[in-house]
Structure formats: structure tokens, C-alpha cells
Amino acid sequence: AEDDVSEQTSDSSALSPSVSEDIPRGGGSSIRQKPPALPTLADYRKFALPCLGLWVAQPLLSLVDTAFVGLSGDATKSASNLAALGPATTFFDGATYLFAFLNVATTNLYSTARARYGEQSDQAESVVRTASRIAMRCGIGLMFFLLAFARPLLALYIGMLEWIDR
């Protein structure tokens, strides 16, 4: 009985190295493949700057709106215009945060396509084209929604009496 156990052990140990070498690891690549080269600082910059632009664009646009409204006109009008800009900025910023998933998904899909197929691949360009189409459709839908429901939403936000007085 001990001979049978030792034969099974030696047979399984003889099979295990060849079997384990054929098992795909790391997303389908075999063990024999070299890992990809580490990215350089230039590679990080090429990827990070456009992604950073996605996250910084909306606050910068709100800041530009505030500066433009605050500096236009005389002091009495600019103060009331700035006060009116607060709720509008809140609604537009909040509405665009509904679509933050698009930033996250596009960044992940684009980086995956670049890592798998290279910088100038058709797959990476396809991700950008698809994300641009979705963003355009979402933006147009949001525009129509805010055009249709801006007055009732602002009445809820700032109160009905202030809205009627104007």
C-alpha cells in the first residue's frame, strides 16, 4: 500500500511542472512572456495631463463664469448677478456630476486599450469616439432637461417668494 502511495506521489510530481507551465496566467499570457516595460515619466505625463483636464475643466469654467459676471457691469448689478449665479452654478455642476461615470469609464477603457494595443491603436481611438458620442448625447439631453425644468427647480431651490418678486 505504501508503494502505491509513493507511485502516485511521484507520478503527480512528474506531471505537475508540465501542467503548471501550460496554465495561462495574468490575463491569458503564459509564464514565459516577459512583463511589459515600466512606464517612463514621459509616458505618465502623456496619459495624466489629458485625464487631469477631464477633472479640472468644470471647476475652471465655473470660476471663469464667476469672474466674468463679477467684473461686468457696475458694483450694484454685479453683486446681484453673482448672487444669481450661485444657484445656476450649483445646478449645472450638480447635473454634470451625474455623468462622472463617463470620465471614470473612459479613463479606464482608454488606458486599457493603450496598454494592450499601443498608443496609436484603433481600439484606443474607438474608445475616445464612443465616449465623445455618449458625452454629446448626455449634454444635449441635459440641456433640454434644464431648459424645460429650470424655473421649477430654481423655485424649489431659492424659494417661491423670491422667484415671484422678480
XYZ file of N, CA and C in Angstrom:
498
model
N 0.826 -1.185 0.000
C 0.000 0.000 0.000
C 0.875 1.255 0.000
N 2.013 1.198 0.744
C 2.913 2.356 0.751
C 3.540 2.570 -0.617
N 3.803 1.459 -1.356
C 4.363 1.591 -2.704
C 3.391 2.302 -3.635
N 2.070 2.021 -3.475
C 1.064 2.677 -4.321
C 1.027 4.182 -4.046
N 1.123 4.564 -2.767
C 1.107 5.981 -2.412
C 2.345 6.678 -2.961
N 3.498 6.039 -2.849
C 4.723 6.658 -3.349
C 4.713 6.740 -4.863
N 4.098 5.774 -5.553
C 3.997 5.838 -7.010
C 3.073 6.986 -7.433
N 1.947 7.173 -6.697
C 1.027 8.262 -7.035
C 1.695 9.609 -6.794
N 2.449 9.711 -5.718
C 3.130 10.957 -5.414
C 4.166 11.275 -6.477
N 4.950 10.259 -6.896
C 5.972 10.517 -7.901
C 5.336 10.794 -9.258
N 4.194 10.133 -9.555
C 3.522 10.401 -10.824
C 2.943 11.821 -10.844
N 2.321 12.245 -9.730
C 1.736 13.586 -9.707
C 2.819 14.660 -9.707
N 3.957 14.390 -9.072
C 5.031 15.384 -9.087
C 5.669 15.464 -10.462
N 5.641 14.354 -11.192
C 6.197 14.379 -12.539
C 5.287 15.148 -13.488
N 3.966 15.109 -13.232
C 3.019 15.798 -14.102
C 2.871 17.279 -13.762
N 3.020 17.634 -12.506
C 2.702 18.993 -12.097
C 3.555 20.077 -12.761
N 4.860 19.911 -12.977
C 5.592 21.010 -13.618
C 5.123 21.282 -15.042
N 4.878 20.234 -15.815
C 4.469 20.457 -17.198
C 3.041 21.014 -17.260
N 2.183 20.584 -16.351
C 0.815 21.080 -16.336
C 0.800 22.546 -15.906
N 1.568 22.902 -14.880
C 1.555 24.277 -14.394
C 2.155 25.248 -15.407
N 3.056 24.789 -16.260
C 3.629 25.687 -17.260
C 2.628 26.040 -18.348
N 1.657 25.166 -18.594
C 0.690 25.417 -19.653
C -0.524 26.196 -19.174
N -0.622 26.437 -17.874
C -1.759 27.188 -17.360
C -1.543 28.661 -17.663
N -2.525 29.296 -18.359
C -2.367 30.730 -18.636
C -2.526 31.548 -17.367
N -1.684 32.540 -17.198
C -1.717 33.406 -16.022
C -1.659 34.857 -16.471
N -2.203 35.716 -15.637
C -2.120 37.147 -15.892
C -2.887 37.581 -17.125
N -4.138 37.145 -17.230
C -4.974 37.585 -18.336
C -4.714 36.854 -19.634
N -4.273 35.612 -19.578
C -4.134 34.828 -20.790
C -2.705 34.701 -21.286
N -1.771 35.393 -20.718
C -0.396 35.256 -21.169
C 0.262 34.098 -20.439
N 1.205 33.481 -21.069
C 1.878 32.365 -20.422
C 3.004 32.878 -19.521
N 3.564 31.975 -18.760
C 4.621 32.334 -17.809
C 5.891 32.757 -18.544
N 6.089 32.266 -19.717
C 7.335 32.527 -20.444
C 7.430 33.952 -20.989
N 6.309 34.673 -21.072
C 6.361 36.035 -21.600
C 7.000 36.981 -20.597
N 7.725 37.958 -21.136
C 8.326 38.980 -20.285
C 7.248 39.974 -19.857
N 7.367 40.535 -18.668
C 6.418 41.585 -18.276
C 6.672 42.849 -19.096
N 5.648 43.697 -19.236
C 5.869 44.923 -20.013
C 6.884 45.834 -19.331
N 7.507 46.675 -20.123
C 8.495 47.616 -19.583
C 7.792 48.628 -18.682
N 8.512 49.085 -17.682
C 7.948 50.092 -16.791
C 7.769 51.407 -17.533
N 6.652 52.095 -17.282
C 6.457 53.373 -17.974
C 7.438 54.424 -17.506
N 7.790 55.295 -18.416
C 8.693 56.396 -18.084
C 7.875 57.587 -17.595
N 8.565 58.597 -17.133
C 7.891 59.808 -16.679
C 7.166 60.482 -17.843
N 7.734 60.421 -19.023
C 7.075 60.993 -20.204
C 5.781 60.242 -20.514
N 5.792 58.921 -20.349
C 4.570 58.140 -20.556
C 3.491 58.540 -19.563
N 3.886 58.726 -18.312
C 2.924 59.168 -17.296
C 2.337 60.533 -17.657
N 3.204 61.438 -18.099
C 2.741 62.773 -18.462
C 1.771 62.733 -19.629
N 2.077 61.933 -20.654
C 1.204 61.833 -21.823
C -0.177 61.318 -21.451
N -0.226 60.474 -20.450
C -1.510 59.914 -20.033
C -2.206 60.792 -18.999
N -1.460 61.331 -18.052
C -2.066 62.022 -16.920
C -2.604 63.407 -17.273
N -1.943 64.140 -18.148
C -2.391 65.500 -18.454
C -3.780 65.543 -19.100
N -4.058 64.722 -20.114
C -5.435 64.734 -20.640
C -6.463 64.261 -19.616
N -6.106 63.290 -18.790
C -7.037 62.823 -17.760
C -7.283 63.896 -16.708
N -6.260 64.635 -16.374
C -6.408 65.721 -15.418
C -7.332 66.808 -15.972
N -7.244 67.029 -17.271
C -8.122 68.001 -17.914
C -9.592 67.648 -17.759
N -9.910 66.362 -17.754
C -11.301 65.933 -17.561
C -11.841 66.388 -16.215
N -11.014 66.323 -15.196
C -11.477 66.623 -13.837
C -11.397 68.111 -13.494
N -10.538 68.841 -14.161
C -10.328 70.247 -13.809
C -11.209 71.185 -14.640
N -11.725 70.722 -15.761
C -12.443 71.599 -16.681
C -13.671 72.246 -16.046
N -14.511 71.498 -15.379
C -15.754 72.051 -14.843
C -15.518 73.101 -13.755
N -14.671 72.864 -12.768
C -14.433 73.930 -11.788
C -13.804 75.184 -12.408
N -12.939 75.008 -13.389
C -12.355 76.183 -14.048
C -13.408 76.979 -14.813
N -14.330 76.292 -15.464
C -15.394 77.004 -16.175
C -16.283 77.775 -15.204
N -16.579 77.194 -14.051
C -17.368 77.906 -13.046
C -16.615 79.125 -12.531
N -15.321 79.000 -12.356
C -14.508 80.121 -11.902
C -14.478 81.239 -12.945
N -14.370 80.880 -14.208
C -14.376 81.879 -15.279
C -15.732 82.584 -15.329
N -16.814 81.822 -15.196
C -18.152 82.431 -15.175
C -18.283 83.428 -14.033
N -17.827 83.025 -12.866
C -17.918 83.901 -11.696
C -17.088 85.162 -11.888
N -15.891 85.030 -12.408
C -15.034 86.201 -12.631
C -15.639 87.130 -13.674
N -16.171 86.567 -14.739
C -16.749 87.391 -15.793
C -17.986 88.136 -15.291
N -18.864 87.442 -14.601
C -20.079 88.088 -14.088
C -19.718 89.119 -13.023
N -18.762 88.808 -12.170
C -18.377 89.746 -11.116
C -17.731 91.006 -11.630
N -17.009 90.913 -12.736
C -16.309 92.084 -13.272
C -17.137 92.863 -14.287
N -18.256 92.347 -14.717
C -19.069 93.047 -15.707
C -20.106 93.929 -15.019
N -20.322 95.090 -15.540
C -21.327 95.998 -15.005
C -20.833 96.769 -13.792
N -21.751 97.552 -13.214
C -21.380 98.343 -12.035
C -21.479 97.480 -10.777
N -21.083 98.031 -9.664
C -20.967 97.267 -8.414
C -22.311 96.763 -7.914
N -23.367 97.527 -8.066
C -24.672 97.083 -7.554
C -25.231 95.932 -8.376
N -25.071 96.001 -9.684
C -25.581 94.926 -10.534
C -24.723 93.667 -10.433
N -23.416 93.830 -10.342
C -22.555 92.645 -10.307
C -22.782 91.829 -9.042
N -23.122 92.490 -7.923
C -23.390 91.741 -6.691
C -24.652 90.902 -6.825
N -25.707 91.463 -7.403
C -26.935 90.681 -7.578
C -26.753 89.609 -8.651
N -25.960 89.903 -9.672
C -25.686 88.891 -10.695
C -24.870 87.729 -10.127
N -23.909 88.039 -9.264
C -23.148 86.979 -8.608
C -24.042 86.138 -7.700
N -24.981 86.805 -7.021
C -25.914 86.070 -6.167
C -26.799 85.149 -6.996
N -27.181 85.583 -8.176
C -27.994 84.745 -9.056
C -27.175 83.626 -9.683
N -25.890 83.845 -9.830
C -25.029 82.827 -10.443
C -24.817 81.636 -9.524
N -24.907 81.833 -8.221
C -24.706 80.740 -7.271
C -25.619 79.551 -7.505
N -26.947 79.742 -7.524
C -27.834 78.597 -7.788
C -27.633 77.999 -9.181
N -27.388 78.848 -10.168
C -27.183 78.325 -11.519
C -25.939 77.442 -11.586
N -24.854 77.903 -10.971
C -23.628 77.102 -10.952
C -23.846 75.800 -10.199
N -24.591 75.869 -9.101
C -24.882 74.656 -8.333
C -25.632 73.638 -9.182
N -26.636 74.089 -9.927
C -27.406 73.161 -10.748
C -26.577 72.582 -11.882
N -25.823 73.412 -12.561
C -25.040 72.897 -13.679
C -23.909 71.988 -13.204
N -23.236 72.357 -12.126
C -22.183 71.486 -11.599
C -22.766 70.174 -11.107
N -23.872 70.254 -10.398
C -24.506 69.028 -9.909
C -25.001 68.143 -11.030
N -25.535 68.759 -12.073
C -26.027 67.978 -13.205
C -24.880 67.296 -13.950
N -23.757 67.967 -14.053
C -22.636 67.334 -14.754
C -21.997 66.231 -13.917
N -22.111 66.320 -12.587
C -21.582 65.230 -11.763
C -22.393 63.955 -11.916
N -23.614 64.079 -12.457
C -24.377 62.867 -12.767
C -23.653 62.011 -13.794
N -22.824 62.657 -14.600
C -22.132 61.958 -15.672
C -20.661 61.717 -15.366
N -20.305 61.699 -14.106
C -18.920 61.429 -13.712
C -18.511 60.009 -14.098
N -19.503 59.126 -14.207
C -19.193 57.760 -14.625
C -18.513 57.749 -15.988
N -18.855 58.701 -16.835
C -18.267 58.742 -18.167
C -16.767 59.038 -18.101
N -16.362 59.926 -17.201
C -14.922 60.194 -17.009
C -14.191 58.944 -16.546
N -14.755 58.284 -15.549
C -14.094 57.107 -14.970
C -14.022 55.981 -15.998
N -15.138 55.709 -16.651
C -15.158 54.614 -17.624
C -14.246 54.895 -18.807
N -14.259 56.112 -19.305
C -13.415 56.454 -20.447
C -11.940 56.349 -20.089
N -11.581 56.840 -18.911
C -10.189 56.761 -18.483
C -9.732 55.314 -18.383
N -10.556 54.465 -17.767
C -10.176 53.056 -17.614
C -10.110 52.335 -18.954
N -11.110 52.524 -19.806
C -11.118 51.842 -21.099
C -9.994 52.333 -22.009
N -9.733 53.631 -21.973
C -8.672 54.192 -22.809
C -7.295 53.687 -22.363
N -7.068 53.669 -21.060
C -5.766 53.193 -20.580
C -5.575 51.710 -20.874
N -6.648 50.937 -20.767
C -6.554 49.510 -21.091
C -6.255 49.311 -22.570
N -6.930 50.052 -23.430
C -6.694 49.923 -24.873
C -5.275 50.346 -25.240
N -4.784 51.413 -24.621
C -3.406 51.839 -24.907
C -2.396 50.814 -24.420
N -2.649 50.220 -23.258
C -1.705 49.236 -22.725
C -1.688 47.967 -23.571
N -2.844 47.560 -24.049
C -2.911 46.314 -24.821
C -2.463 46.480 -26.261
N -2.897 47.559 -26.914
C -2.728 47.661 -28.357
C -1.779 48.772 -28.807
N -1.290 49.585 -27.888
C -0.359 50.651 -28.253
C -1.034 52.006 -28.296
N -0.198 53.022 -28.372
C -0.686 54.405 -28.292
C -1.592 54.792 -29.455
N -1.243 54.423 -30.648
C -1.985 54.853 -31.838
C -2.895 53.751 -32.361
N -3.492 52.975 -31.476
C -4.316 51.850 -31.922
C -5.730 52.296 -32.275
N -6.363 51.520 -33.115
C -7.749 51.793 -33.481
C -8.681 51.593 -32.286
N -8.334 50.672 -31.392
C -9.175 50.421 -30.222
C -9.191 51.635 -29.296
N -8.045 52.256 -29.074
C -7.988 53.442 -28.214
C -8.765 54.596 -28.848
N -8.636 54.759 -30.146
C -9.395 55.804 -30.832
C -10.886 55.521 -30.793
N -11.256 54.254 -30.853
C -12.666 53.877 -30.782
C -13.258 54.223 -29.418
N -12.471 54.049 -28.362
C -12.937 54.422 -27.020
C -13.217 55.919 -26.956
N -12.323 56.704 -27.515
C -12.500 58.161 -27.490
C -13.709 58.574 -28.324
N -13.872 57.971 -29.501
C -15.026 58.304 -30.346
C -16.335 57.941 -29.655
N -16.398 56.758 -29.079
C -17.626 56.325 -28.406
C -17.932 57.212 -27.211
N -16.923 57.524 -26.418
C -17.128 58.392 -25.258
C -17.563 59.786 -25.683
N -17.024 60.282 -26.787
C -17.424 61.603 -27.280
C -18.881 61.606 -27.720
N -19.300 60.543 -28.390
C -20.711 60.454 -28.803
C -21.635 60.388 -27.592
N -21.275 59.591 -26.609
C -22.106 59.473 -25.405
C -22.149 60.807 -24.667
N -20.999 61.480 -24.560
C -20.955 62.773 -23.873
C -21.805 63.808 -24.599
N -21.764 63.803 -25.925
C -22.576 64.748 -26.691
C -24.060 64.491 -26.460
N -24.456 63.235 -26.488
C -25.872 62.901 -26.267
C -26.309 63.246 -24.855
N -25.471 62.948 -23.884
C -25.802 63.292 -22.492
C -25.890 64.810 -22.318
N -24.986 65.549 -22.933
C -25.008 67.001 -22.829
C -26.247 67.610 -23.458
N -26.642 67.103 -24.614
C -27.852 67.611 -25.267
C -29.083 67.264 -24.435
N -29.122 66.048 -23.907
C -30.246 65.660 -23.044
C -30.319 66.516 -21.797
N -29.174 66.780 -21.191
C -29.129 67.629 -20.001
C -29.560 69.059 -20.333
N -29.163 69.557 -21.500
C -29.559 70.895 -21.913
C -31.082 70.990 -22.028
N -31.702 70.020 -22.702
C -33.158 70.052 -22.842
C -33.854 69.906 -21.495
N -33.304 69.065 -20.627
C -33.893 68.901 -19.293
C -33.844 70.213 -18.509
N -32.687 70.865 -18.511
C -32.559 72.114 -17.757
C -33.362 73.251 -18.389
N -33.464 73.269 -19.702
C -34.308 74.281 -20.338
C -35.779 74.083 -19.969
N -36.199 72.846 -19.880
C -37.598 72.569 -19.579
C -37.924 72.764 -18.098
N -36.999 72.424 -17.212
C -37.319 72.402 -15.789
C -36.514 73.394 -14.952
N -35.871 74.371 -15.568
C -35.031 75.307 -14.809
C -35.856 76.158 -13.849
N -36.951 76.700 -14.302
C -37.760 77.568 -13.428
C -38.320 76.817 -12.227
N -38.951 75.657 -12.404
C -39.438 74.956 -11.210
C -38.313 74.524 -10.265
N -37.180 74.126 -10.825
C -36.058 73.729 -9.968
C -35.515 74.918 -9.182
N -35.385 76.055 -9.831
C -34.908 77.241 -9.127
C -35.914 77.707 -8.080
N -37.208 77.574 -8.369
C -38.228 77.933 -7.378
C -38.116 77.034 -6.151
N -37.817 75.771 -6.349
C -37.604 74.871 -5.208
C -36.329 75.237 -4.448
N -35.318 75.657 -5.176
C -34.010 75.905 -4.574
C -33.958 77.221 -3.803
N -34.464 78.305 -4.391
C -34.350 79.609 -3.741
C -35.639 80.049 -3.062
N -36.699 79.319 -3.247
C -37.966 79.665 -2.600
C -38.900 80.359 -3.566
N -40.171 80.151 -3.343
C -41.172 80.673 -4.261
C -41.324 82.194 -4.144
N -41.229 82.763 -2.942
C -41.436 84.201 -2.780
C -40.373 85.007 -3.517
N -39.127 84.591 -3.432
C -38.072 85.305 -4.125
C -38.242 85.200 -5.621
N -38.760 84.102 -6.086
C -38.946 83.892 -7.506
C -40.086 84.748 -8.039
N -41.163 84.904 -7.263
C -42.333 85.691 -7.687
C -41.991 87.172 -7.712
N -41.174 87.637 -6.775
C -40.831 89.056 -6.698
C -40.127 89.533 -7.955
N -39.478 88.687 -8.678
C -38.689 89.112 -9.834
C -39.550 89.125 -11.011
